[in-house]
Amino acid sequence: MNQLLEKYFALHRSYQRLQNEQKQDAQKAASPTRSEPLPTNEPRDFSNTAALSEASQAQALLRWFEHKRIKVELNPNAVDTTGFFDEIAHAIATDYATLRPIIQQICHAYRENYIGTTIHLANRNADELHRVTQFCRQLHEFAFISRLVQQKSEKTLRLILQPSPPIRQFFSGIWLEWYALMQALSFASQRQLPFSCARNLKITLPNAEVHELDVFLLLDDKTPICIECKTGEYHSQIEKYRLLKKSLGLQKAQFLLCVADISDEHAQGFTSIYDLTFTNPKHLLTYLQRL
């Protein structure tokens, strides 16, 4: 009798388990699938995720370019925020006036193939001294420099550079692309709408012209935003960007030229003159929020 009861209960448990599995399968089959990110009730934090580098994330963006007969080559790693590029980019952009000389020294050292550079602190006030020291410590913590030596008696910081090409490229101007990407993601998150984004994407126009777009965001499948980033000379490229905006079919407000060193006054003046929107890192998010 006991053996029969054990067999009965074992069969009953198996039957219940099978019913539950069939119920779950039916629920999954009835649920719609989406290839793009879904809107959320709360803004999302994209500062540490590989989700944006998944192929499904870029599908809406690819369809938008295909509709315009524009060929696209994506760089999935360029939107992978699991590294520390976005953190360092944010640190630079939010205190650019203080950190600009540091970045320039690092870039100069790379160009001259020096192993490092020395930051002099004697002429800085206590607040600037603290901010520069903290930034250099952050560079070392995240391995953007291989060694940091502080000489308190001489009031200097010795930075030994990383030879890694991605780090070198980051300091030469890619940092602004990372900052622009994170600002665009913050804007998309605030709007709580589906979006598709890319950084460092290569496009080929119908006339065979090839361009590289720094940051591109497609909001809700219908609102394209292109952000081009410049940390050096840009005056000679204004006409190129105007023609690129026209080729993409974007409105003036949808094509932003973010220049690291441009003043608020010059940004406003150039925006009035040219069929482009000029801004600096400080006001980039503000311009995006006006869309």
CSV table of C-alpha atoms in Angstrom, one decimal:
chain,number,residue,atom,x,y,z
A,1,MET,CA,0.0,0.0,0.0
A,2,ASN,CA,2.8,2.4,0.9
A,3,GLN,CA,4.5,1.8,-2.4
A,4,LEU,CA,1.3,2.5,-4.3
A,5,LEU,CA,0.7,5.8,-2.3
A,6,GLU,CA,4.3,6.9,-3.1
A,7,LYS,CA,3.8,6.2,-6.8
A,8,TYR,CA,0.5,8.1,-6.7
A,9,PHE,CA,2.0,11.2,-5.1
A,10,ALA,CA,5.0,11.1,-7.4
A,11,LEU,CA,2.8,11.0,-10.4
A,12,HIS,CA,0.6,13.8,-9.0
A,13,ARG,CA,3.7,16.0,-8.4
A,14,SER,CA,4.9,15.3,-12.0
A,15,TYR,CA,1.4,16.2,-13.3
A,16,GLN,CA,1.4,19.5,-11.4
A,17,ARG,CA,4.9,20.4,-12.6
A,18,LEU,CA,3.9,19.7,-16.2
A,19,GLN,CA,0.8,21.9,-15.9
A,20,ASN,CA,2.8,24.8,-14.5
A,21,GLU,CA,5.4,24.5,-17.3
A,22,GLN,CA,2.7,24.5,-19.9
A,23,LYS,CA,1.1,27.6,-18.3
A,24,GLN,CA,4.4,29.5,-18.3
A,25,ASP,CA,5.0,28.6,-21.9
A,26,ALA,CA,1.6,29.9,-22.8
A,27,GLN,CA,2.2,33.2,-21.0
A,28,LYS,CA,5.5,33.7,-22.8
A,29,ALA,CA,3.9,33.0,-26.2
A,30,ALA,CA,1.2,35.5,-25.5
A,31,SER,CA,3.6,38.3,-24.4
A,32,PRO,CA,4.7,40.6,-27.2
A,33,THR,CA,8.4,40.9,-27.9
A,34,ARG,CA,10.2,44.2,-28.4
A,35,SER,CA,13.6,44.7,-29.9
A,36,GLU,CA,14.1,48.2,-28.6
A,37,PRO,CA,14.3,49.4,-24.9
A,38,LEU,CA,11.0,49.9,-23.3
A,39,PRO,CA,10.0,53.1,-21.5
A,40,THR,CA,10.2,53.0,-17.8
A,41,ASN,CA,8.3,54.7,-15.0
A,42,GLU,CA,11.6,56.0,-13.6
A,43,PRO,CA,14.7,57.4,-15.3
A,44,ARG,CA,17.3,54.7,-15.9
A,45,ASP,CA,21.0,54.8,-15.1
A,46,PHE,CA,23.1,53.8,-18.1
A,47,SER,CA,26.5,54.5,-16.5
A,48,ASN,CA,27.4,50.8,-16.1
A,49,THR,CA,25.8,48.5,-18.6
A,50,ALA,CA,26.6,46.4,-21.7
A,51,ALA,CA,22.9,46.4,-22.7
A,52,LEU,CA,23.4,49.2,-25.2
A,53,SER,CA,26.0,47.2,-27.1
A,54,GLU,CA,23.5,44.5,-27.9
A,55,ALA,CA,22.4,44.3,-31.6
A,56,SER,CA,18.7,44.6,-30.7
A,57,GLN,CA,19.3,48.1,-29.2
A,58,ALA,CA,20.3,49.6,-32.5
A,59,GLN,CA,17.6,48.1,-34.7
A,60,ALA,CA,15.4,51.2,-34.8
A,61,LEU,CA,18.4,53.4,-35.6
A,62,LEU,CA,19.4,51.1,-38.5
A,63,ARG,CA,15.9,51.1,-39.9
A,64,TRP,CA,15.9,54.9,-39.9
A,65,PHE,CA,19.2,55.1,-41.9
A,66,GLU,CA,18.0,52.3,-44.2
A,67,HIS,CA,14.9,54.4,-45.0
A,68,LYS,CA,17.2,57.2,-46.1
A,69,ARG,CA,19.3,54.7,-48.2
A,70,ILE,CA,22.3,55.4,-45.9
A,71,LYS,CA,24.7,52.5,-45.1
A,72,VAL,CA,25.8,52.1,-41.5
A,73,GLU,CA,28.7,50.4,-39.8
A,74,LEU,CA,28.1,50.3,-36.0
A,75,ASN,CA,30.7,50.0,-33.3
A,76,PRO,CA,28.9,48.2,-30.4
A,77,ASN,CA,31.8,48.6,-28.0
A,78,ALA,CA,31.5,52.4,-28.3
A,79,VAL,CA,28.3,52.3,-26.2
A,80,ASP,CA,29.5,49.8,-23.7
A,81,THR,CA,29.6,51.8,-20.4
A,82,THR,CA,30.9,49.0,-18.2
A,83,GLY,CA,34.4,50.6,-18.3
A,84,PHE,CA,35.4,53.9,-16.8
A,85,PHE,CA,35.5,56.2,-19.9
A,86,ASP,CA,32.1,57.8,-19.0
A,87,GLU,CA,33.2,58.5,-15.4
A,88,ILE,CA,36.4,60.2,-16.4
A,89,ALA,CA,34.7,62.1,-19.2
A,90,HIS,CA,32.1,63.4,-16.7
A,91,ALA,CA,34.9,64.6,-14.4
A,92,ILE,CA,36.7,66.4,-17.2
A,93,ALA,CA,33.6,68.1,-18.7
A,94,THR,CA,32.1,69.2,-15.4
A,95,ASP,CA,35.3,71.0,-14.3
A,96,TYR,CA,36.8,71.7,-17.7
A,97,ALA,CA,38.2,75.2,-16.8
A,98,THR,CA,40.3,73.7,-14.0
A,99,LEU,CA,41.3,70.4,-15.7
A,100,ARG,CA,41.9,71.7,-19.3
A,101,PRO,CA,45.6,72.4,-18.7
A,102,ILE,CA,46.1,68.9,-17.3
A,103,ILE,CA,44.5,67.3,-20.3
A,104,GLN,CA,46.6,69.5,-22.6
A,105,GLN,CA,49.8,68.4,-20.8
A,106,ILE,CA,48.8,64.8,-21.1
A,107,CYS,CA,48.1,65.2,-24.8
A,108,HIS,CA,51.4,67.0,-25.4
A,109,ALA,CA,53.3,64.2,-23.6
A,110,TYR,CA,51.6,61.6,-25.8
A,111,ARG,CA,52.5,63.5,-29.0
A,112,GLU,CA,56.1,63.8,-27.9
A,113,ASN,CA,56.2,60.2,-26.9
A,114,TYR,CA,57.1,61.1,-23.3
A,115,ILE,CA,56.6,58.5,-20.6
A,116,GLY,CA,54.9,61.0,-18.4
A,117,THR,CA,54.2,64.6,-17.4
A,118,THR,CA,54.6,66.7,-14.3
A,119,ILE,CA,51.7,68.8,-13.0
A,120,HIS,CA,52.9,71.9,-11.0
A,121,LEU,CA,50.6,72.9,-8.2
A,122,ALA,CA,52.4,75.8,-6.5
A,123,ASN,CA,50.3,78.6,-8.2
A,124,ARG,CA,46.9,77.0,-7.5
A,125,ASN,CA,44.6,77.9,-4.6
A,126,ALA,CA,43.5,75.4,-2.0
A,127,ASP,CA,40.3,74.5,-3.8
A,128,GLU,CA,41.9,74.0,-7.2
A,129,LEU,CA,44.7,72.0,-5.6
A,130,HIS,CA,42.2,69.7,-4.1
A,131,ARG,CA,40.2,69.2,-7.3
A,132,VAL,CA,43.3,68.6,-9.5
A,133,THR,CA,44.8,66.1,-6.9
A,134,GLN,CA,41.5,64.2,-6.7
A,135,PHE,CA,41.2,64.1,-10.5
A,136,CYS,CA,44.7,62.7,-10.8
A,137,ARG,CA,44.0,60.1,-8.1
A,138,GLN,CA,40.9,59.1,-10.0
A,139,LEU,CA,43.0,58.7,-13.2
A,140,HIS,CA,45.3,56.3,-11.3
A,141,GLU,CA,42.4,54.5,-9.6
A,142,PHE,CA,40.8,53.7,-13.0
A,143,ALA,CA,44.2,52.9,-14.6
A,144,PHE,CA,44.1,55.8,-17.0
A,145,ILE,CA,47.7,56.5,-15.9
A,146,SER,CA,50.1,53.8,-14.8
A,147,ARG,CA,51.6,55.6,-11.9
A,148,LEU,CA,51.0,58.7,-9.8
A,149,VAL,CA,53.8,60.2,-7.7
A,150,GLN,CA,53.0,63.2,-5.4
A,151,GLN,CA,55.9,65.4,-4.3
A,152,LYS,CA,54.4,67.5,-1.5
A,153,SER,CA,57.7,69.4,-0.8
A,154,GLU,CA,58.0,70.4,-4.5
A,155,LYS,CA,54.2,70.8,-4.9
A,156,THR,CA,54.1,68.6,-8.0
A,157,LEU,CA,52.2,65.5,-9.3
A,158,ARG,CA,54.1,63.2,-11.6
A,159,LEU,CA,51.9,61.2,-14.0
A,160,ILE,CA,53.3,58.2,-15.7
A,161,LEU,CA,51.2,57.6,-18.8
A,162,GLN,CA,49.5,54.4,-20.1
A,163,PRO,CA,50.7,53.4,-23.6
A,164,SER,CA,47.3,51.9,-24.4
A,165,PRO,CA,45.9,53.3,-27.7
A,166,PRO,CA,42.3,53.6,-26.3
A,167,ILE,CA,43.5,55.7,-23.4
A,168,ARG,CA,45.6,57.9,-25.6
A,169,GLN,CA,42.7,58.4,-28.0
A,170,PHE,CA,40.4,59.2,-25.0
A,171,PHE,CA,42.6,62.1,-23.9
A,172,SER,CA,43.0,63.4,-27.5
A,173,GLY,CA,39.3,64.2,-27.7
A,174,ILE,CA,37.2,61.0,-27.4
A,175,TRP,CA,36.4,62.0,-23.8
A,176,LEU,CA,33.9,64.6,-25.2
A,177,GLU,CA,32.2,61.9,-27.2
A,178,TRP,CA,31.7,59.8,-24.1
A,179,TYR,CA,30.3,62.8,-22.2
A,180,ALA,CA,27.9,63.7,-25.1
A,181,LEU,CA,26.7,60.1,-25.2
A,182,MET,CA,25.9,60.0,-21.5
A,183,GLN,CA,24.2,63.4,-21.7
A,184,ALA,CA,22.1,62.0,-24.6
A,185,LEU,CA,21.2,58.9,-22.6
A,186,SER,CA,20.3,61.1,-19.6
A,187,PHE,CA,18.0,63.1,-21.9
A,188,ALA,CA,16.4,60.0,-23.3
A,189,SER,CA,15.9,58.5,-19.9
A,190,GLN,CA,14.2,61.7,-18.7
A,191,ARG,CA,11.8,61.5,-21.6
A,192,GLN,CA,10.9,57.9,-20.7
A,193,LEU,CA,10.5,56.9,-24.3
A,194,PRO,CA,12.0,54.0,-26.4
A,195,PHE,CA,15.3,55.0,-28.0
A,196,SER,CA,18.2,53.7,-30.0
A,197,CYS,CA,21.7,55.1,-29.8
A,198,ALA,CA,25.2,54.8,-31.3
A,199,ARG,CA,28.6,56.4,-30.9
A,200,ASN,CA,31.5,56.4,-33.4
A,201,LEU,CA,29.3,55.0,-36.3
A,202,LYS,CA,30.4,55.1,-39.9
A,203,ILE,CA,27.9,56.1,-42.5
A,204,THR,CA,28.0,56.0,-46.3
A,205,LEU,CA,25.6,58.4,-48.0
A,206,PRO,CA,23.8,57.6,-51.3
A,207,ASN,CA,26.4,59.7,-53.2
A,208,ALA,CA,29.2,57.5,-51.7
A,209,GLU,CA,30.4,60.1,-49.2
A,210,VAL,CA,31.7,58.5,-46.0
A,211,HIS,CA,31.3,60.2,-42.7
A,212,GLU,CA,31.8,59.3,-39.0
A,213,LEU,CA,29.1,60.4,-36.6
A,214,ASP,CA,30.2,60.9,-33.0
A,215,VAL,CA,26.9,60.4,-31.2
A,216,PHE,CA,23.5,59.6,-32.8
A,217,LEU,CA,20.3,59.2,-30.9
A,218,LEU,CA,16.9,58.2,-32.3
A,219,LEU,CA,14.1,58.9,-29.8
A,220,ASP,CA,10.8,57.1,-30.1
A,221,ASP,CA,11.6,55.8,-33.6
A,222,LYS,CA,11.0,59.3,-35.1
A,223,THR,CA,13.2,62.0,-33.6
A,224,PRO,CA,16.9,61.9,-34.7
A,225,ILE,CA,19.6,63.8,-32.9
A,226,CYS,CA,23.2,64.0,-34.0
A,227,ILE,CA,26.0,65.4,-31.8
A,228,GLU,CA,29.4,66.2,-33.3
A,229,CYS,CA,32.2,66.8,-30.7
A,230,LYS,CA,35.2,69.0,-31.2
A,231,THR,CA,38.1,69.6,-28.7
A,232,GLY,CA,40.3,71.4,-31.2
A,233,GLU,CA,40.0,73.6,-34.2
A,234,TYR,CA,36.5,73.5,-35.7
A,235,HIS,CA,36.0,76.7,-37.7
A,236,SER,CA,37.2,75.2,-41.0
A,237,GLN,CA,34.7,72.3,-40.6
A,238,ILE,CA,31.5,74.3,-40.1
A,239,GLU,CA,30.5,74.0,-43.7
A,240,LYS,CA,31.2,70.3,-43.7
A,241,TYR,CA,28.8,69.9,-40.8
A,242,ARG,CA,26.2,72.1,-42.4
A,243,LEU,CA,26.2,69.9,-45.5
A,244,LEU,CA,26.1,66.7,-43.4
A,245,LYS,CA,23.1,68.0,-41.5
A,246,LYS,CA,21.4,68.6,-44.9
A,247,SER,CA,22.3,65.2,-46.2
A,248,LEU,CA,20.8,63.6,-43.0
A,249,GLY,CA,17.6,65.6,-43.4
A,250,LEU,CA,17.9,67.0,-39.8
A,251,GLN,CA,16.5,70.2,-38.5
A,252,LYS,CA,18.8,72.8,-37.1
A,253,ALA,CA,17.9,71.9,-33.5
A,254,GLN,CA,18.6,68.2,-34.2
A,255,PHE,CA,22.2,68.7,-35.2
A,256,LEU,CA,24.4,69.9,-32.4
A,257,LEU,CA,28.1,70.9,-32.6
A,258,CYS,CA,29.5,70.5,-29.1
A,259,VAL,CA,32.8,72.4,-28.8
A,260,ALA,CA,34.8,72.0,-25.6
A,261,ASP,CA,36.3,75.5,-25.6
A,262,ILE,CA,33.5,77.6,-27.0
A,263,SER,CA,32.1,80.4,-24.8
A,264,ASP,CA,28.4,80.8,-24.3
A,265,GLU,CA,28.5,84.1,-26.2
A,266,HIS,CA,30.2,82.5,-29.2
A,267,ALA,CA,27.9,79.5,-29.2
A,268,GLN,CA,24.9,81.7,-29.3
A,269,GLY,CA,26.4,83.9,-32.0
A,270,PHE,CA,27.4,81.0,-34.3
A,271,THR,CA,24.0,79.4,-33.8
A,272,SER,CA,22.4,82.6,-35.1
A,273,ILE,CA,24.7,82.8,-38.1
A,274,TYR,CA,24.9,79.2,-39.2
A,275,ASP,CA,22.2,76.5,-39.8
A,276,LEU,CA,23.6,74.5,-36.9
A,277,THR,CA,23.2,74.5,-33.1
A,278,PHE,CA,26.5,75.3,-31.3
A,279,THR,CA,26.9,74.5,-27.6
A,280,ASN,CA,29.6,73.7,-25.0
A,281,PRO,CA,29.6,70.7,-22.7
A,282,LYS,CA,28.1,72.8,-19.9
A,283,HIS,CA,24.9,73.5,-21.8
A,284,LEU,CA,24.6,70.4,-23.9
A,285,LEU,CA,21.8,68.8,-21.9
A,286,THR,CA,19.9,72.1,-21.8
A,287,TYR,CA,19.8,72.2,-25.6
A,288,LEU,CA,18.7,68.6,-25.8
A,289,GLN,CA,15.9,69.2,-23.3
A,290,ARG,CA,14.5,71.9,-25.6
A,291,LEU,CA,13.7,69.4,-28.3
